[in-house]
């Protein structure tokens, strides 16, 4: 079946540091890949997505590239801010088969950024 | 604001009781998904409806049920509640398979 594995957290960084959160996936066919973010006390927000190999999703300074050869979708940001402190979820969906487009999530990575 | 509305935002109830969580999808979205988020299980897919019909089922307990009404809103019914059912329940919607899924802010359920 489909699965997503994220690097274990929590991740603690100083402001303006470089961020990488690793994400790898297992899926048949060609899934779409997503990063969602959950700020403290809030729901899930779509951060970025990529729908085919070599696509780069980007938003708010965050980037992730769909790498089919390594089945990865690592999240990066060049300079994090305190306001980026949140839980980040990698997820995939497949439009075909019995998945019907539902999302399969990784376990989430807690990011804390200190001033 | 994702456009997905969930009520209630917070709910405290006793073991053995039954509750109903309500979800209004984004305007025009035909698919509704329910997810459960707990500390030990993470984000688990429960069930999906598409235009009123059940489309996919995940790790949903037999004590739980859901439905999607003709106006496309959905309800998740949780019965014979146990302490372990305490969690954040998310509703999400999309236009259909292959489209981006948008989440509501969730309903916090505490069973005491």
mmCIF file with all atom_site columns, N, CA and C in Angstrom, chain B residues 39-89:
data_model
loop_
_atom_site.group_PDB
_atom_site.id
_atom_site.type_symbol
_atom_site.label_atom_id
_atom_site.label_alt_id
_atom_site.label_comp_id
_atom_site.label_asym_id
_atom_site.label_entity_id
_atom_site.label_seq_id
_atom_site.pdbx_PDB_ins_code
_atom_site.Cartn_x
_atom_site.Cartn_y
_atom_site.Cartn_z
_atom_site.occupancy
_atom_site.B_iso_or_equiv
_atom_site.pdbx_formal_charge
_atom_site.auth_seq_id
_atom_site.auth_comp_id
_atom_site.auth_asym_id
_atom_site.auth_atom_id
_atom_site.pdbx_PDB_model_num
ATOM 1   N N  . UNK B 1 39 ? -2.371  11.670 19.295 1.00 0.00 ? 39 UNK B N  1
ATOM 2   C CA . UNK B 1 39 ? -0.937  11.670 19.579 1.00 0.00 ? 39 UNK B CA 1
ATOM 3   C C  . UNK B 1 39 ? -0.293  10.337 19.220 1.00 0.00 ? 39 UNK B C  1
ATOM 4   N N  . UNK B 1 40 ? -0.991  9.241  19.497 1.00 0.00 ? 40 UNK B N  1
ATOM 5   C CA . UNK B 1 40 ? -0.357  7.941  19.283 1.00 0.00 ? 40 UNK B CA 1
ATOM 6   C C  . UNK B 1 40 ? -0.532  7.417  17.860 1.00 0.00 ? 40 UNK B C  1
ATOM 7   N N  . UNK B 1 41 ? -1.598  7.806  17.172 1.00 0.00 ? 41 UNK B N  1
ATOM 8   C CA . UNK B 1 41 ? -1.862  7.269  15.831 1.00 0.00 ? 41 UNK B CA 1
ATOM 9   C C  . UNK B 1 41 ? -1.537  8.236  14.699 1.00 0.00 ? 41 UNK B C  1
ATOM 10  N N  . UNK B 1 42 ? -1.286  9.492  15.042 1.00 0.00 ? 42 UNK B N  1
ATOM 11  C CA . UNK B 1 42 ? -1.039  10.469 13.991 1.00 0.00 ? 42 UNK B CA 1
ATOM 12  C C  . UNK B 1 42 ? -2.323  10.774 13.229 1.00 0.00 ? 42 UNK B C  1
ATOM 13  N N  . UNK B 1 43 ? -2.181  11.109 11.953 1.00 0.00 ? 43 UNK B N  1
ATOM 14  C CA . UNK B 1 43 ? -3.332  11.449 11.108 1.00 0.00 ? 43 UNK B CA 1
ATOM 15  C C  . UNK B 1 43 ? -3.814  10.193 10.391 1.00 0.00 ? 43 UNK B C  1
ATOM 16  N N  . UNK B 1 44 ? -5.003  9.753  10.747 1.00 0.00 ? 44 UNK B N  1
ATOM 17  C CA . UNK B 1 44 ? -5.556  8.542  10.171 1.00 0.00 ? 44 UNK B CA 1
ATOM 18  C C  . UNK B 1 44 ? -6.793  8.862  9.331  1.00 0.00 ? 44 UNK B C  1
ATOM 19  N N  . UNK B 1 45 ? -6.818  8.325  8.135  1.00 0.00 ? 45 UNK B N  1
ATOM 20  C CA . UNK B 1 45 ? -7.972  8.469  7.258  1.00 0.00 ? 45 UNK B CA 1
ATOM 21  C C  . UNK B 1 45 ? -9.105  7.599  7.769  1.00 0.00 ? 45 UNK B C  1
ATOM 22  N N  . UNK B 1 46 ? -10.281 8.178  7.876  1.00 0.00 ? 46 UNK B N  1
ATOM 23  C CA . UNK B 1 46 ? -11.439 7.421  8.342  1.00 0.00 ? 46 UNK B CA 1
ATOM 24  C C  . UNK B 1 46 ? -12.340 6.995  7.194  1.00 0.00 ? 46 UNK B C  1
ATOM 25  N N  . UNK B 1 47 ? -12.830 7.970  6.428  1.00 0.00 ? 47 UNK B N  1
ATOM 26  C CA . UNK B 1 47 ? -13.813 7.640  5.415  1.00 0.00 ? 47 UNK B CA 1
ATOM 27  C C  . UNK B 1 47 ? -13.925 8.785  4.416  1.00 0.00 ? 47 UNK B C  1
ATOM 28  N N  . UNK B 1 48 ? -14.345 8.459  3.193  1.00 0.00 ? 48 UNK B N  1
ATOM 29  C CA . UNK B 1 48 ? -14.535 9.451  2.146  1.00 0.00 ? 48 UNK B CA 1
ATOM 30  C C  . UNK B 1 48 ? -15.899 9.259  1.495  1.00 0.00 ? 48 UNK B C  1
ATOM 31  N N  . UNK B 1 49 ? -16.553 10.370 1.200  1.00 0.00 ? 49 UNK B N  1
ATOM 32  C CA . UNK B 1 49 ? -17.783 10.370 0.425  1.00 0.00 ? 49 UNK B CA 1
ATOM 33  C C  . UNK B 1 49 ? -17.601 11.216 -0.814 1.00 0.00 ? 49 UNK B C  1
ATOM 34  N N  . UNK B 1 50 ? -18.285 10.807 -1.858 1.00 0.00 ? 50 UNK B N  1
ATOM 35  C CA . UNK B 1 50 ? -18.278 11.577 -3.097 1.00 0.00 ? 50 UNK B CA 1
ATOM 36  C C  . UNK B 1 50 ? -19.722 11.717 -3.560 1.00 0.00 ? 50 UNK B C  1
ATOM 37  N N  . UNK B 1 51 ? -20.209 12.921 -3.567 1.00 0.00 ? 51 UNK B N  1
ATOM 38  C CA . UNK B 1 51 ? -21.555 13.231 -4.052 1.00 0.00 ? 51 UNK B CA 1
ATOM 39  C C  . UNK B 1 51 ? -22.611 12.332 -3.406 1.00 0.00 ? 51 UNK B C  1
ATOM 40  N N  . UNK B 1 52 ? -22.475 12.139 -2.119 1.00 0.00 ? 52 UNK B N  1
ATOM 41  C CA . UNK B 1 52 ? -23.473 11.396 -1.366 1.00 0.00 ? 52 UNK B CA 1
ATOM 42  C C  . UNK B 1 52 ? -23.199 9.922  -1.194 1.00 0.00 ? 52 UNK B C  1
ATOM 43  N N  . UNK B 1 53 ? -22.220 9.398  -1.900 1.00 0.00 ? 53 UNK B N  1
ATOM 44  C CA . UNK B 1 53 ? -21.958 7.962  -1.802 1.00 0.00 ? 53 UNK B CA 1
ATOM 45  C C  . UNK B 1 53 ? -20.616 7.700  -1.129 1.00 0.00 ? 53 UNK B C  1
ATOM 46  N N  . UNK B 1 54 ? -20.555 6.653  -0.338 1.00 0.00 ? 54 UNK B N  1
ATOM 47  C CA . UNK B 1 54 ? -19.295 6.267  0.288  1.00 0.00 ? 54 UNK B CA 1
ATOM 48  C C  . UNK B 1 54 ? -18.325 5.816  -0.796 1.00 0.00 ? 54 UNK B C  1
ATOM 49  N N  . UNK B 1 55 ? -17.096 6.363  -0.748 1.00 0.00 ? 55 UNK B N  1
ATOM 50  C CA . UNK B 1 55 ? -16.143 6.053  -1.814 1.00 0.00 ? 55 UNK B CA 1
ATOM 51  C C  . UNK B 1 55 ? -14.967 5.230  -1.307 1.00 0.00 ? 55 UNK B C  1
ATOM 52  N N  . UNK B 1 56 ? -14.511 5.523  -0.116 1.00 0.00 ? 56 UNK B N  1
ATOM 53  C CA . UNK B 1 56 ? -13.375 4.784  0.432  1.00 0.00 ? 56 UNK B CA 1
ATOM 54  C C  . UNK B 1 56 ? -13.496 4.768  1.947  1.00 0.00 ? 56 UNK B C  1
ATOM 55  N N  . UNK B 1 57 ? -13.017 3.663  2.520  1.00 0.00 ? 57 UNK B N  1
ATOM 56  C CA . UNK B 1 57 ? -13.088 3.509  3.960  1.00 0.00 ? 57 UNK B CA 1
ATOM 57  C C  . UNK B 1 57 ? -11.706 3.182  4.481  1.00 0.00 ? 57 UNK B C  1
ATOM 58  N N  . UNK B 1 58 ? -11.323 3.833  5.571  1.00 0.00 ? 58 UNK B N  1
ATOM 59  C CA . UNK B 1 58 ? -10.025 3.575  6.172  1.00 0.00 ? 58 UNK B CA 1
ATOM 60  C C  . UNK B 1 58 ? -10.186 2.942  7.529  1.00 0.00 ? 58 UNK B C  1
ATOM 61  N N  . UNK B 1 59 ? -9.432  3.467  8.491  1.00 0.00 ? 59 UNK B N  1
ATOM 62  C CA . UNK B 1 59 ? -9.423  2.872  9.825  1.00 0.00 ? 59 UNK B CA 1
ATOM 63  C C  . UNK B 1 59 ? -10.571 3.381  10.685 1.00 0.00 ? 59 UNK B C  1
ATOM 64  N N  . UNK B 1 60 ? -11.782 3.207  10.213 1.00 0.00 ? 60 UNK B N  1
ATOM 65  C CA . UNK B 1 60 ? -12.936 3.689  10.956 1.00 0.00 ? 60 UNK B CA 1
ATOM 66  C C  . UNK B 1 60 ? -13.544 2.556  11.773 1.00 0.00 ? 60 UNK B C  1
ATOM 67  N N  . UNK B 1 61 ? -13.772 2.834  13.062 1.00 0.00 ? 61 UNK B N  1
ATOM 68  C CA . UNK B 1 61 ? -14.331 1.836  13.954 1.00 0.00 ? 61 UNK B CA 1
ATOM 69  C C  . UNK B 1 61 ? -15.805 1.592  13.626 1.00 0.00 ? 61 UNK B C  1
ATOM 70  N N  . UNK B 1 62 ? -16.294 0.434  13.995 1.00 0.00 ? 62 UNK B N  1
ATOM 71  C CA . UNK B 1 62 ? -17.703 0.119  13.747 1.00 0.00 ? 62 UNK B CA 1
ATOM 72  C C  . UNK B 1 62 ? -18.625 1.024  14.550 1.00 0.00 ? 62 UNK B C  1
ATOM 73  N N  . UNK B 1 63 ? -18.127 1.567  15.661 1.00 0.00 ? 63 UNK B N  1
ATOM 74  C CA . UNK B 1 63 ? -18.921 2.486  16.486 1.00 0.00 ? 63 UNK B CA 1
ATOM 75  C C  . UNK B 1 63 ? -19.083 3.859  15.822 1.00 0.00 ? 63 UNK B C  1
ATOM 76  N N  . UNK B 1 64 ? -18.320 4.083  14.762 1.00 0.00 ? 64 UNK B N  1
ATOM 77  C CA . UNK B 1 64 ? -18.368 5.364  14.044 1.00 0.00 ? 64 UNK B CA 1
ATOM 78  C C  . UNK B 1 64 ? -19.108 5.173  12.726 1.00 0.00 ? 64 UNK B C  1
ATOM 79  N N  . UNK B 1 65 ? -19.820 6.194  12.325 1.00 0.00 ? 65 UNK B N  1
ATOM 80  C CA . UNK B 1 65 ? -20.471 6.155  11.019 1.00 0.00 ? 65 UNK B CA 1
ATOM 81  C C  . UNK B 1 65 ? -20.516 7.560  10.457 1.00 0.00 ? 65 UNK B C  1
ATOM 82  N N  . UNK B 1 66 ? -20.704 7.653  9.184  1.00 0.00 ? 66 UNK B N  1
ATOM 83  C CA . UNK B 1 66 ? -20.757 8.961  8.546  1.00 0.00 ? 66 UNK B CA 1
ATOM 84  C C  . UNK B 1 66 ? -21.753 8.927  7.405  1.00 0.00 ? 66 UNK B C  1
ATOM 85  N N  . UNK B 1 67 ? -22.120 10.096 6.945  1.00 0.00 ? 67 UNK B N  1
ATOM 86  C CA . UNK B 1 67 ? -22.944 10.202 5.758  1.00 0.00 ? 67 UNK B CA 1
ATOM 87  C C  . UNK B 1 67 ? -22.762 11.570 5.141  1.00 0.00 ? 67 UNK B C  1
ATOM 88  N N  . UNK B 1 68 ? -23.083 11.657 3.863  1.00 0.00 ? 68 UNK B N  1
ATOM 89  C CA . UNK B 1 68 ? -23.052 12.923 3.146  1.00 0.00 ? 68 UNK B CA 1
ATOM 90  C C  . UNK B 1 68 ? -24.459 13.164 2.601  1.00 0.00 ? 68 UNK B C  1
ATOM 91  N N  . UNK B 1 69 ? -24.968 14.321 2.860  1.00 0.00 ? 69 UNK B N  1
ATOM 92  C CA . UNK B 1 69 ? -26.347 14.646 2.523  1.00 0.00 ? 69 UNK B CA 1
ATOM 93  C C  . UNK B 1 69 ? -26.450 15.259 1.127  1.00 0.00 ? 69 UNK B C  1
ATOM 94  N N  . UNK B 1 70 ? -27.680 15.354 0.587  1.00 0.00 ? 70 UNK B N  1
ATOM 95  C CA . UNK B 1 70 ? -27.857 15.927 -0.761 1.00 0.00 ? 70 UNK B CA 1
ATOM 96  C C  . UNK B 1 70 ? -27.274 17.326 -0.915 1.00 0.00 ? 70 UNK B C  1
ATOM 97  N N  . UNK B 1 71 ? -27.240 18.116 0.165  1.00 0.00 ? 71 UNK B N  1
ATOM 98  C CA . UNK B 1 71 ? -26.645 19.450 0.030  1.00 0.00 ? 71 UNK B CA 1
ATOM 99  C C  . UNK B 1 71 ? -25.120 19.389 0.182  1.00 0.00 ? 71 UNK B C  1
ATOM 100 N N  . UNK B 1 72 ? -24.570 18.197 0.268  1.00 0.00 ? 72 UNK B N  1
ATOM 101 C CA . UNK B 1 72 ? -23.134 17.868 0.304  1.00 0.00 ? 72 UNK B CA 1
ATOM 102 C C  . UNK B 1 72 ? -22.490 18.037 1.676  1.00 0.00 ? 72 UNK B C  1
ATOM 103 N N  . UNK B 1 73 ? -23.217 18.548 2.670  1.00 0.00 ? 73 UNK B N  1
ATOM 104 C CA . UNK B 1 73 ? -22.590 18.574 3.981  1.00 0.00 ? 73 UNK B CA 1
ATOM 105 C C  . UNK B 1 73 ? -22.508 17.151 4.512  1.00 0.00 ? 73 UNK B C  1
ATOM 106 N N  . UNK B 1 74 ? -21.628 16.948 5.475  1.00 0.00 ? 74 UNK B N  1
ATOM 107 C CA . UNK B 1 74 ? -21.402 15.605 5.984  1.00 0.00 ? 74 UNK B CA 1
ATOM 108 C C  . UNK B 1 74 ? -21.437 15.614 7.508  1.00 0.00 ? 74 UNK B C  1
ATOM 109 N N  . UNK B 1 75 ? -21.790 14.487 8.051  1.00 0.00 ? 75 UNK B N  1
ATOM 110 C CA . UNK B 1 75 ? -21.775 14.299 9.494  1.00 0.00 ? 75 UNK B CA 1
ATOM 111 C C  . UNK B 1 75 ? -21.031 13.025 9.861  1.00 0.00 ? 75 UNK B C  1
ATOM 112 N N  . UNK B 1 76 ? -20.262 13.115 10.930 1.00 0.00 ? 76 UNK B N  1
ATOM 113 C CA . UNK B 1 76 ? -19.558 11.952 11.470 1.00 0.00 ? 76 UNK B CA 1
ATOM 114 C C  . UNK B 1 76 ? -20.164 11.663 12.837 1.00 0.00 ? 76 UNK B C  1
ATOM 115 N N  . UNK B 1 77 ? -20.727 10.479 12.980 1.00 0.00 ? 77 UNK B N  1
ATOM 116 C CA . UNK B 1 77 ? -21.361 10.075 14.221 1.00 0.00 ? 77 UNK B CA 1
ATOM 117 C C  . UNK B 1 77 ? -20.454 9.122  14.988 1.00 0.00 ? 77 UNK B C  1
ATOM 118 N N  . UNK B 1 78 ? -20.196 9.465  16.243 1.00 0.00 ? 78 UNK B N  1
ATOM 119 C CA . UNK B 1 78 ? -19.335 8.654  17.092 1.00 0.00 ? 78 UNK B CA 1
ATOM 120 C C  . UNK B 1 78 ? -20.163 8.184  18.272 1.00 0.00 ? 78 UNK B C  1
ATOM 121 N N  . UNK B 1 79 ? -20.264 6.872  18.463 1.00 0.00 ? 79 UNK B N  1
ATOM 122 C CA . UNK B 1 79 ? -21.121 6.368  19.532 1.00 0.00 ? 79 UNK B CA 1
ATOM 123 C C  . UNK B 1 79 ? -20.337 5.484  20.496 1.00 0.00 ? 79 UNK B C  1
ATOM 124 N N  . UNK B 1 80 ? -20.970 5.189  21.632 1.00 0.00 ? 80 UNK B N  1
ATOM 125 C CA . UNK B 1 80 ? -20.342 4.378  22.694 1.00 0.00 ? 80 UNK B CA 1
ATOM 126 C C  . UNK B 1 80 ? -18.911 4.850  22.936 1.00 0.00 ? 80 UNK B C  1
ATOM 127 N N  . UNK B 1 81 ? -18.781 6.136  23.143 1.00 0.00 ? 81 UNK B N  1
ATOM 128 C CA . UNK B 1 81 ? -17.460 6.755  23.181 1.00 0.00 ? 81 UNK B CA 1
ATOM 129 C C  . UNK B 1 81 ? -16.590 6.206  24.305 1.00 0.00 ? 81 UNK B C  1
ATOM 130 N N  . UNK B 1 82 ? -15.321 6.081  23.982 1.00 0.00 ? 82 UNK B N  1
ATOM 131 C CA . UNK B 1 82 ? -14.310 5.621  24.922 1.00 0.00 ? 82 UNK B CA 1
ATOM 132 C C  . UNK B 1 82 ? -13.260 6.710  25.100 1.00 0.00 ? 82 UNK B C  1
ATOM 133 N N  . UNK B 1 83 ? -12.487 6.596  26.189 1.00 0.00 ? 83 UNK B N  1
ATOM 134 C CA . UNK B 1 83 ? -11.457 7.604  26.447 1.00 0.00 ? 83 UNK B CA 1
ATOM 135 C C  . UNK B 1 83 ? -10.507 7.738  25.251 1.00 0.00 ? 83 UNK B C  1
ATOM 136 N N  . UNK B 1 84 ? -10.213 6.626  24.626 1.00 0.00 ? 84 UNK B N  1
ATOM 137 C CA . UNK B 1 84 ? -9.284  6.608  23.503 1.00 0.00 ? 84 UNK B CA 1
ATOM 138 C C  . UNK B 1 84 ? -9.793  7.282  22.247 1.00 0.00 ? 84 UNK B C  1
ATOM 139 N N  . UNK B 1 85 ? -11.059 7.646  22.237 1.00 0.00 ? 85 UNK B N  1
ATOM 140 C CA . UNK B 1 85 ? -11.611 8.354  21.076 1.00 0.00 ? 85 UNK B CA 1
ATOM 141 C C  . UNK B 1 85 ? -11.317 9.844  21.142 1.00 0.00 ? 85 UNK B C  1
ATOM 142 N N  . UNK B 1 86 ? -10.768 10.295 22.258 1.00 0.00 ? 86 UNK B N  1
ATOM 143 C CA . UNK B 1 86 ? -10.394 11.705 22.366 1.00 0.00 ? 86 UNK B CA 1
ATOM 144 C C  . UNK B 1 86 ? -9.351  12.020 21.300 1.00 0.00 ? 86 UNK B C  1
ATOM 145 N N  . UNK B 1 87 ? -9.651  13.009 20.471 1.00 0.00 ? 87 UNK B N  1
ATOM 146 C CA . UNK B 1 87 ? -8.781  13.318 19.335 1.00 0.00 ? 87 UNK B CA 1
ATOM 147 C C  . UNK B 1 87 ? -9.286  14.577 18.649 1.00 0.00 ? 87 UNK B C  1
ATOM 148 N N  . UNK B 1 88 ? -8.531  14.994 17.667 1.00 0.00 ? 88 UNK B N  1
ATOM 149 C CA . UNK B 1 88 ? -8.943  16.082 16.786 1.00 0.00 ? 88 UNK B CA 1
ATOM 150 C C  . UNK B 1 88 ? -9.460  15.445 15.510 1.00 0.00 ? 88 UNK B C  1
ATOM 151 N N  . UNK B 1 89 ? -10.688 15.744 15.153 1.00 0.00 ? 89 UNK B N  1
ATOM 152 C CA . UNK B 1 89 ? -11.312 15.162 13.968 1.00 0.00 ? 89 UNK B CA 1
ATOM 153 C C  . UNK B 1 89 ? -11.387 16.231 12.889 1.00 0.00 ? 89 UNK B C  1
#
